[in-house]
mmCIF file of C-alpha atoms in Angstrom:
data_model
loop_
_atom_site.group_PDB
_atom_site.id
_atom_site.type_symbol
_atom_site.label_atom_id
_atom_site.label_comp_id
_atom_site.label_asym_id
_atom_site.label_seq_id
_atom_site.Cartn_x
_atom_site.Cartn_y
_atom_site.Cartn_z
ATOM 1 C CA MET A 1 -82.871 40.637 -18.095
ATOM 2 C CA LYS A 2 -80.511 41.371 -15.208
ATOM 3 C CA PHE A 3 -76.999 40.678 -14.623
ATOM 4 C CA ASN A 4 -74.410 40.736 -11.654
ATOM 5 C CA ILE A 5 -72.426 42.563 -13.219
ATOM 6 C CA LYS A 6 -69.714 41.755 -9.799
ATOM 7 C CA SER A 7 -70.250 38.022 -11.164
ATOM 8 C CA ILE A 8 -69.357 38.601 -14.782
ATOM 9 C CA PHE A 9 -65.725 40.413 -13.731
ATOM 10 C CA VAL A 10 -65.096 37.809 -11.017
ATOM 11 C CA LEU A 11 -65.678 34.826 -13.895
ATOM 12 C CA VAL A 12 -63.690 37.364 -16.239
ATOM 13 C CA VAL A 13 -60.708 37.494 -14.200
ATOM 14 C CA CYS A 14 -60.720 33.567 -13.048
ATOM 15 C CA ILE A 15 -60.646 32.724 -17.105
ATOM 16 C CA SER A 16 -58.027 35.383 -18.032
ATOM 17 C CA PHE A 17 -55.579 34.525 -15.068
ATOM 18 C CA THR A 18 -56.726 30.456 -16.244
ATOM 19 C CA ALA A 19 -55.516 31.509 -19.740
ATOM 20 C CA CYS A 20 -52.280 32.655 -18.889
ATOM 21 C CA THR A 21 -50.813 29.923 -17.188
ATOM 22 C CA ASP A 22 -47.990 27.632 -18.439
ATOM 23 C CA VAL A 23 -46.170 24.847 -17.115
ATOM 24 C CA VAL A 24 -42.579 25.687 -16.807
ATOM 25 C CA ASP A 25 -40.238 22.772 -16.507
ATOM 26 C CA VAL A 26 -37.000 23.404 -15.270
ATOM 27 C CA ASP A 27 -33.857 21.059 -16.141
ATOM 28 C CA VAL A 28 -31.825 21.472 -13.742
ATOM 29 C CA PRO A 29 -28.337 19.821 -14.712
ATOM 30 C CA PHE A 30 -27.084 16.548 -12.860
ATOM 31 C CA GLU A 31 -24.280 15.008 -13.280
ATOM 32 C CA GLY A 32 -24.778 11.930 -11.458
ATOM 33 C CA SER A 33 -25.282 10.622 -7.639
ATOM 34 C CA ASN A 34 -22.137 11.959 -5.376
ATOM 35 C CA LEU A 35 -20.960 10.706 -1.828
ATOM 36 C CA VAL A 36 -21.901 12.968 1.243
ATOM 37 C CA ILE A 37 -20.111 12.336 4.118
ATOM 38 C CA GLU A 38 -21.359 13.512 7.270
ATOM 39 C CA ALA A 39 -19.280 13.488 9.850
ATOM 40 C CA SER A 40 -19.139 15.558 13.071
ATOM 41 C CA MET A 41 -17.254 14.287 15.607
ATOM 42 C CA ASP A 42 -18.562 16.641 18.884
ATOM 43 C CA TRP A 43 -17.384 16.300 22.200
ATOM 44 C CA LEU A 44 -19.439 17.977 24.441
ATOM 45 C CA ASN A 45 -17.437 19.670 27.626
ATOM 46 C CA GLY A 46 -17.662 17.283 31.053
ATOM 47 C CA THR A 47 -18.186 13.878 28.876
ATOM 48 C CA SER A 48 -16.347 11.235 27.509
ATOM 49 C CA GLY A 49 -17.248 11.412 23.532
ATOM 50 C CA ASN A 50 -16.934 7.969 23.095
ATOM 51 C CA GLU A 51 -20.183 7.634 21.258
ATOM 52 C CA GLN A 52 -20.293 9.238 17.881
ATOM 53 C CA THR A 53 -22.107 8.853 14.523
ATOM 54 C CA ILE A 54 -21.203 9.477 10.712
ATOM 55 C CA TYR A 55 -24.018 9.879 7.891
ATOM 56 C CA LEU A 56 -23.102 8.249 3.949
ATOM 57 C CA SER A 57 -25.807 9.649 1.881
ATOM 58 C CA GLU A 58 -26.157 10.264 -1.996
ATOM 59 C CA SER A 59 -26.610 13.532 -3.609
ATOM 60 C CA THR A 60 -30.239 13.385 -5.253
ATOM 61 C CA PRO A 61 -31.124 15.279 -8.251
ATOM 62 C CA TYR A 62 -32.991 18.695 -6.992
ATOM 63 C CA PHE A 63 -36.711 18.579 -7.610
ATOM 64 C CA SER A 64 -35.961 14.408 -6.479
ATOM 65 C CA GLU A 65 -39.301 13.284 -4.091
ATOM 66 C CA ASP A 66 -36.230 10.886 -2.504
ATOM 67 C CA GLN A 67 -34.375 14.162 -0.685
ATOM 68 C CA ILE A 68 -32.269 11.561 1.594
ATOM 69 C CA SER A 69 -30.055 8.593 0.071
ATOM 70 C CA PRO A 70 -29.312 6.571 2.660
ATOM 71 C CA VAL A 71 -26.033 4.517 1.877
ATOM 72 C CA SER A 72 -24.950 1.516 3.573
ATOM 73 C CA GLY A 73 -21.691 -1.039 3.220
ATOM 74 C CA ALA A 74 -19.399 1.350 3.632
ATOM 75 C CA THR A 75 -16.255 1.068 6.045
ATOM 76 C CA ILE A 76 -15.588 3.419 7.609
ATOM 77 C CA SER A 77 -12.458 3.925 10.481
ATOM 78 C CA VAL A 78 -10.910 6.957 12.025
ATOM 79 C CA VAL A 79 -7.497 6.850 13.801
ATOM 80 C CA ASN A 80 -6.135 9.369 16.032
ATOM 81 C CA ASP A 81 -2.593 10.471 14.183
ATOM 82 C CA ALA A 82 -0.533 10.477 17.388
ATOM 83 C CA THR A 83 -0.597 7.298 18.800
ATOM 84 C CA GLY A 84 -2.127 5.274 15.747
ATOM 85 C CA GLU A 85 -5.179 4.060 17.471
ATOM 86 C CA THR A 86 -7.904 3.150 15.431
ATOM 87 C CA TYR A 87 -11.382 3.685 15.501
ATOM 88 C CA ILE A 88 -13.708 1.079 13.468
ATOM 89 C CA PHE A 89 -17.962 2.578 12.910
ATOM 90 C CA GLU A 90 -20.342 -0.328 12.448
ATOM 91 C CA ASP A 91 -22.471 -0.001 10.178
ATOM 92 C CA GLN A 92 -26.445 0.318 10.857
ATOM 93 C CA ASN A 93 -27.526 -0.087 7.720
ATOM 94 C CA ASP A 94 -29.661 2.841 7.644
ATOM 95 C CA GLY A 95 -27.195 5.200 6.152
ATOM 96 C CA SER A 96 -25.472 5.960 10.166
ATOM 97 C CA TYR A 97 -22.401 4.141 11.387
ATOM 98 C CA THR A 98 -21.757 4.348 14.659
ATOM 99 C CA THR A 99 -18.882 3.420 17.799
ATOM 100 C CA THR A 100 -19.522 3.650 21.652
ATOM 101 C CA SER A 101 -15.596 3.813 22.373
ATOM 102 C CA PHE A 102 -13.866 6.241 20.854
ATOM 103 C CA GLU A 103 -11.151 8.052 22.273
ATOM 104 C CA PRO A 104 -10.777 12.206 21.645
ATOM 105 C CA VAL A 105 -7.407 13.899 23.021
ATOM 106 C CA GLU A 106 -7.524 18.094 23.608
ATOM 107 C CA ASN A 107 -5.873 19.589 20.338
ATOM 108 C CA GLN A 108 -4.867 16.264 18.496
ATOM 109 C CA SER A 109 -5.461 15.540 15.223
ATOM 110 C CA PHE A 110 -7.418 12.628 13.434
ATOM 111 C CA THR A 111 -7.989 10.887 9.872
ATOM 112 C CA LEU A 112 -10.911 9.649 8.851
ATOM 113 C CA THR A 113 -11.375 7.196 6.058
ATOM 114 C CA VAL A 114 -14.335 5.871 3.989
ATOM 115 C CA VAL A 115 -13.947 3.589 1.784
ATOM 116 C CA TYR A 116 -17.109 2.799 -0.307
ATOM 117 C CA ASP A 117 -18.162 1.950 -4.205
ATOM 118 C CA ASN A 118 -13.938 1.125 -4.525
ATOM 119 C CA GLU A 119 -13.340 4.638 -3.792
ATOM 120 C CA THR A 120 -11.667 5.704 -0.657
ATOM 121 C CA TYR A 121 -12.337 9.069 0.702
ATOM 122 C CA GLN A 122 -10.005 11.049 3.789
ATOM 123 C CA ALA A 123 -9.905 13.537 5.796
ATOM 124 C CA SER A 124 -8.120 15.204 8.737
ATOM 125 C CA ASP A 125 -9.228 17.912 11.760
ATOM 126 C CA THR A 126 -7.745 19.056 15.203
ATOM 127 C CA PHE A 127 -9.768 18.668 18.271
ATOM 128 C CA ILE A 128 -9.699 22.200 19.569
ATOM 129 C CA LEU A 129 -9.589 23.181 23.260
ATOM 130 C CA PRO A 130 -12.340 24.100 24.590
ATOM 131 C CA THR A 131 -14.534 27.078 25.400
ATOM 132 C CA ALA A 132 -17.235 27.134 28.279
ATOM 133 C CA ILE A 133 -19.856 29.374 28.368
ATOM 134 C CA ASP A 134 -20.093 32.384 31.005
ATOM 135 C CA TYR A 135 -23.472 32.662 30.957
ATOM 136 C CA VAL A 136 -26.852 34.211 28.954
ATOM 137 C CA GLU A 137 -28.328 37.257 29.585
ATOM 138 C CA GLN A 138 -31.406 38.022 27.931
ATOM 139 C CA THR A 139 -32.121 41.489 27.369
ATOM 140 C CA LEU A 140 -34.372 43.698 24.466
ATOM 141 C CA GLU A 141 -31.455 46.436 23.893
ATOM 142 C CA GLY A 142 -28.643 45.886 21.755
ATOM 143 C CA ALA A 143 -29.817 43.669 18.945
ATOM 144 C CA PHE A 144 -31.488 45.295 15.776
ATOM 145 C CA ASP A 145 -35.262 45.604 16.792
ATOM 146 C CA ASP A 146 -34.979 46.825 20.342
ATOM 147 C CA GLU A 147 -39.214 44.832 20.814
ATOM 148 C CA VAL A 148 -38.227 41.945 20.756
ATOM 149 C CA ILE A 149 -36.266 39.303 22.905
ATOM 150 C CA ASP A 150 -31.740 38.351 22.227
ATOM 151 C CA LEU A 151 -30.685 36.412 24.218
ATOM 152 C CA ASN A 152 -26.837 37.211 24.681
ATOM 153 C CA THR A 153 -23.776 34.740 25.254
ATOM 154 C CA TYR A 154 -20.506 35.020 26.918
ATOM 155 C CA PHE A 155 -17.964 33.426 26.986
ATOM 156 C CA GLN A 156 -13.983 34.317 27.374
ATOM 157 C CA ASP A 157 -11.410 34.192 24.592
ATOM 158 C CA ASP A 158 -7.940 32.396 25.114
ATOM 159 C CA ALA A 159 -5.404 35.269 24.411
ATOM 160 C CA GLU A 160 -2.560 32.937 24.143
ATOM 161 C CA VAL A 161 -4.077 31.597 20.651
ATOM 162 C CA ASP A 162 -6.401 32.162 17.585
ATOM 163 C CA ASN A 163 -9.777 31.510 18.130
ATOM 164 C CA TYR A 164 -12.657 30.627 16.104
ATOM 165 C CA TYR A 165 -15.849 29.869 16.908
ATOM 166 C CA MET A 166 -19.336 28.567 15.586
ATOM 167 C CA ASN A 167 -22.656 29.614 18.092
ATOM 168 C CA ARG A 168 -25.730 26.758 17.599
ATOM 169 C CA TYR A 169 -28.905 28.176 18.846
ATOM 170 C CA TYR A 170 -31.828 25.870 18.453
ATOM 171 C CA ARG A 171 -35.054 27.171 20.006
ATOM 172 C CA GLN A 172 -37.445 23.567 20.844
ATOM 173 C CA GLY A 173 -40.033 22.837 18.611
ATOM 174 C CA ASP A 174 -38.854 24.770 15.292
ATOM 175 C CA LEU A 175 -37.290 23.337 12.551
ATOM 176 C CA PHE A 176 -34.270 24.069 12.084
ATOM 177 C CA PRO A 177 -31.169 25.576 14.102
ATOM 178 C CA TYR A 178 -29.759 29.358 13.570
ATOM 179 C CA LEU A 179 -25.940 29.256 13.073
ATOM 180 C CA ASP A 180 -23.785 31.507 13.129
ATOM 181 C CA THR A 181 -20.021 32.334 12.678
ATOM 182 C CA PHE A 182 -17.395 34.276 14.300
ATOM 183 C CA SER A 183 -13.259 34.380 14.654
ATOM 184 C CA ASP A 184 -11.229 36.856 17.629
ATOM 185 C CA GLU A 185 -9.508 39.032 15.218
ATOM 186 C CA PHE A 186 -10.400 41.831 16.840
ATOM 187 C CA THR A 187 -11.413 40.623 20.250
ATOM 188 C CA ASN A 188 -8.397 38.401 21.139
ATOM 189 C CA GLY A 189 -8.233 38.124 24.794
ATOM 190 C CA ASN A 190 -11.727 40.068 25.854
ATOM 191 C CA GLN A 191 -14.684 38.667 26.662
ATOM 192 C CA MET A 192 -16.636 37.353 23.412
ATOM 193 C CA HIS A 193 -20.227 38.078 23.532
ATOM 194 C CA ASP A 194 -22.683 36.650 20.826
ATOM 195 C CA PHE A 195 -26.269 37.796 20.312
ATOM 196 C CA PHE A 196 -29.107 36.131 19.027
ATOM 197 C CA GLU A 197 -32.228 37.022 17.448
ATOM 198 C CA ILE A 198 -35.168 36.076 16.039
ATOM 199 C CA GLU A 199 -36.766 39.001 14.253
ATOM 200 C CA ASP A 200 -40.670 40.389 13.833
ATOM 201 C CA ASP A 201 -41.841 38.581 9.986
ATOM 202 C CA GLU A 202 -45.387 39.523 8.866
ATOM 203 C CA ASP A 203 -44.322 37.212 5.868
ATOM 204 C CA SER A 204 -42.921 34.281 8.044
ATOM 205 C CA THR A 205 -44.917 31.727 10.398
ATOM 206 C CA ILE A 206 -41.302 32.260 13.019
ATOM 207 C CA GLU A 207 -42.525 34.358 15.313
ATOM 208 C CA PRO A 208 -39.766 36.010 17.862
ATOM 209 C CA LEU A 209 -38.759 34.581 21.117
ATOM 210 C CA GLN A 210 -41.641 35.213 23.812
ATOM 211 C CA ALA A 211 -41.759 33.911 27.651
ATOM 212 C CA GLY A 212 -41.639 30.100 27.981
ATOM 213 C CA ASP A 213 -39.330 29.401 24.762
ATOM 214 C CA VAL A 214 -36.586 26.639 25.564
ATOM 215 C CA VAL A 215 -33.608 27.597 23.209
ATOM 216 C CA ASP A 216 -30.576 25.094 23.264
ATOM 217 C CA ILE A 217 -27.372 27.011 22.609
ATOM 218 C CA TYR A 218 -24.118 25.216 21.089
ATOM 219 C CA LEU A 219 -20.223 26.960 22.082
ATOM 220 C CA TYR A 220 -18.100 25.394 19.638
ATOM 221 C CA SER A 221 -14.547 25.437 19.215
ATOM 222 C CA ILE A 222 -13.534 24.944 15.649
ATOM 223 C CA THR A 223 -10.529 25.277 13.195
ATOM 224 C CA GLU A 224 -9.748 27.755 10.948
ATOM 225 C CA SER A 225 -10.500 25.624 7.999
ATOM 226 C CA TYR A 226 -14.113 24.434 8.874
ATOM 227 C CA TYR A 227 -15.067 28.054 10.413
ATOM 228 C CA ASN A 228 -13.887 29.513 6.141
ATOM 229 C CA TYR A 229 -16.477 26.779 5.359
ATOM 230 C CA MET A 230 -19.438 27.184 7.669
ATOM 231 C CA THR A 231 -18.638 31.042 6.822
ATOM 232 C CA LEU A 232 -19.033 30.468 3.022
ATOM 233 C CA LEU A 233 -21.840 28.180 3.581
ATOM 234 C CA LEU A 234 -23.959 30.916 5.669
ATOM 235 C CA GLU A 235 -23.136 33.002 3.721
ATOM 236 C CA GLN A 236 -24.563 31.584 0.478
ATOM 237 C CA SER A 237 -27.598 30.301 2.283
ATOM 238 C CA GLU A 238 -28.570 33.453 4.160
ATOM 239 C CA SER A 239 -28.124 35.113 0.195
ATOM 240 C CA SER A 240 -31.534 33.259 -1.213
ATOM 241 C CA GLY A 241 -34.032 35.927 -2.621
ATOM 242 C CA ASN A 242 -30.957 38.507 -2.857
ATOM 243 C CA PRO A 243 -31.026 39.499 -6.844
ATOM 244 C CA PHE A 244 -27.656 41.484 -6.470
ATOM 245 C CA ALA A 245 -26.037 38.266 -4.685
ATOM 246 C CA THR A 246 -23.310 36.069 -5.896
ATOM 247 C CA THR A 247 -24.645 32.574 -7.765
ATOM 248 C CA PRO A 248 -23.860 29.837 -5.137
ATOM 249 C CA ALA A 249 -21.248 26.973 -5.684
ATOM 250 C CA ALA A 250 -20.832 23.369 -4.404
ATOM 251 C CA LEU A 251 -18.486 24.348 -1.587
ATOM 252 C CA GLN A 252 -15.418 22.139 -1.435
ATOM 253 C CA GLY A 253 -15.096 20.179 1.989
ATOM 254 C CA ASN A 254 -11.949 18.609 3.293
ATOM 255 C CA CYS A 255 -13.368 14.251 2.499
ATOM 256 C CA LYS A 256 -10.492 13.897 -0.458
ATOM 257 C CA ASN A 257 -10.929 10.906 -2.790
ATOM 258 C CA MET A 258 -7.558 9.712 -2.592
ATOM 259 C CA SER A 259 -8.182 7.402 -6.035
ATOM 260 C CA ASP A 260 -8.426 10.247 -8.258
ATOM 261 C CA GLY A 261 -11.862 10.641 -8.291
ATOM 262 C CA GLU A 262 -14.261 13.213 -6.963
ATOM 263 C CA ASP A 263 -14.168 14.223 -3.765
ATOM 264 C CA ALA A 264 -17.209 13.304 -1.516
ATOM 265 C CA TYR A 265 -19.212 16.376 -0.204
ATOM 266 C CA GLY A 266 -19.153 17.431 3.268
ATOM 267 C CA TYR A 267 -16.568 17.897 5.947
ATOM 268 C CA PHE A 268 -14.914 15.898 8.626
ATOM 269 C CA ARG A 269 -15.123 18.019 11.730
ATOM 270 C CA THR A 270 -13.551 17.128 15.072
ATOM 271 C CA THR A 271 -14.844 19.707 17.986
ATOM 272 C CA ARG A 272 -15.388 20.627 21.373
ATOM 273 C CA TYR A 273 -18.662 22.644 22.097
ATOM 274 C CA ASP A 274 -20.260 23.129 25.397
ATOM 275 C CA LYS A 275 -24.081 23.079 25.911
ATOM 276 C CA VAL A 276 -26.397 25.753 27.987
ATOM 277 C CA THR A 277 -30.875 24.988 27.771
ATOM 278 C CA TYR A 278 -32.043 28.848 28.477
ATOM 279 C CA THR A 279 -35.490 29.457 28.995
ATOM 280 C CA VAL A 280 -36.724 33.076 27.904
ATOM 281 C CA GLU A 281 -38.515 34.792 30.435
#
């Protein structure tokens, strides 16, 4: 009788791996849903900034199949702290609240008020004076990998004030954008430079920039408090998989519960921004 040794070996290996596989149920603590406020009042250079949208949702358990739980039935308003002008956001019954009559003002603070489930949340932020993108340059050198394309964004920093910035790069067709925060602490008054590069990674399905790719580049002028919040958030997201990284924790935004309850997740920001769309050559 002849035996196929290779077949027997494969069968034994398969049985061994099957027999050693156990299902592990991870019990992730969940203390109940919390309100999530996504209130980004972004004002593009050269536009009126009249159209604004705020999103409300509730937090869900980590392994929940419903990753987004929209919230309707809330009352939302934004007030100009100097004039008292009030802007009401209309409930669209899908978690979004909109207005087409908002009037942003440079260097002026605004206060957000959200009333939901007998709780009142408030937050304030200021529209920082805008900074324009001077130009975008494509190179192969100057970043981490001299064999892949990188985009360099240049703009002039205002020497009269301390400035904080956030760059957002979105290659059209990608699932997520790339974010970066920085300040003028060591480059005050100089021409600023930020680069965007997607490194070649054999373990990832995301490819480096290639000729024909279209990238939307956003430059946000932000407050110091929002800069600190986003810097911590990005540091936590980028440390995923690092065994020596600090254990991530829920970040405290600026949406305070005025009813002495649990503060909301998220952040109310008011920003000026510039945008350039670049096609990779």
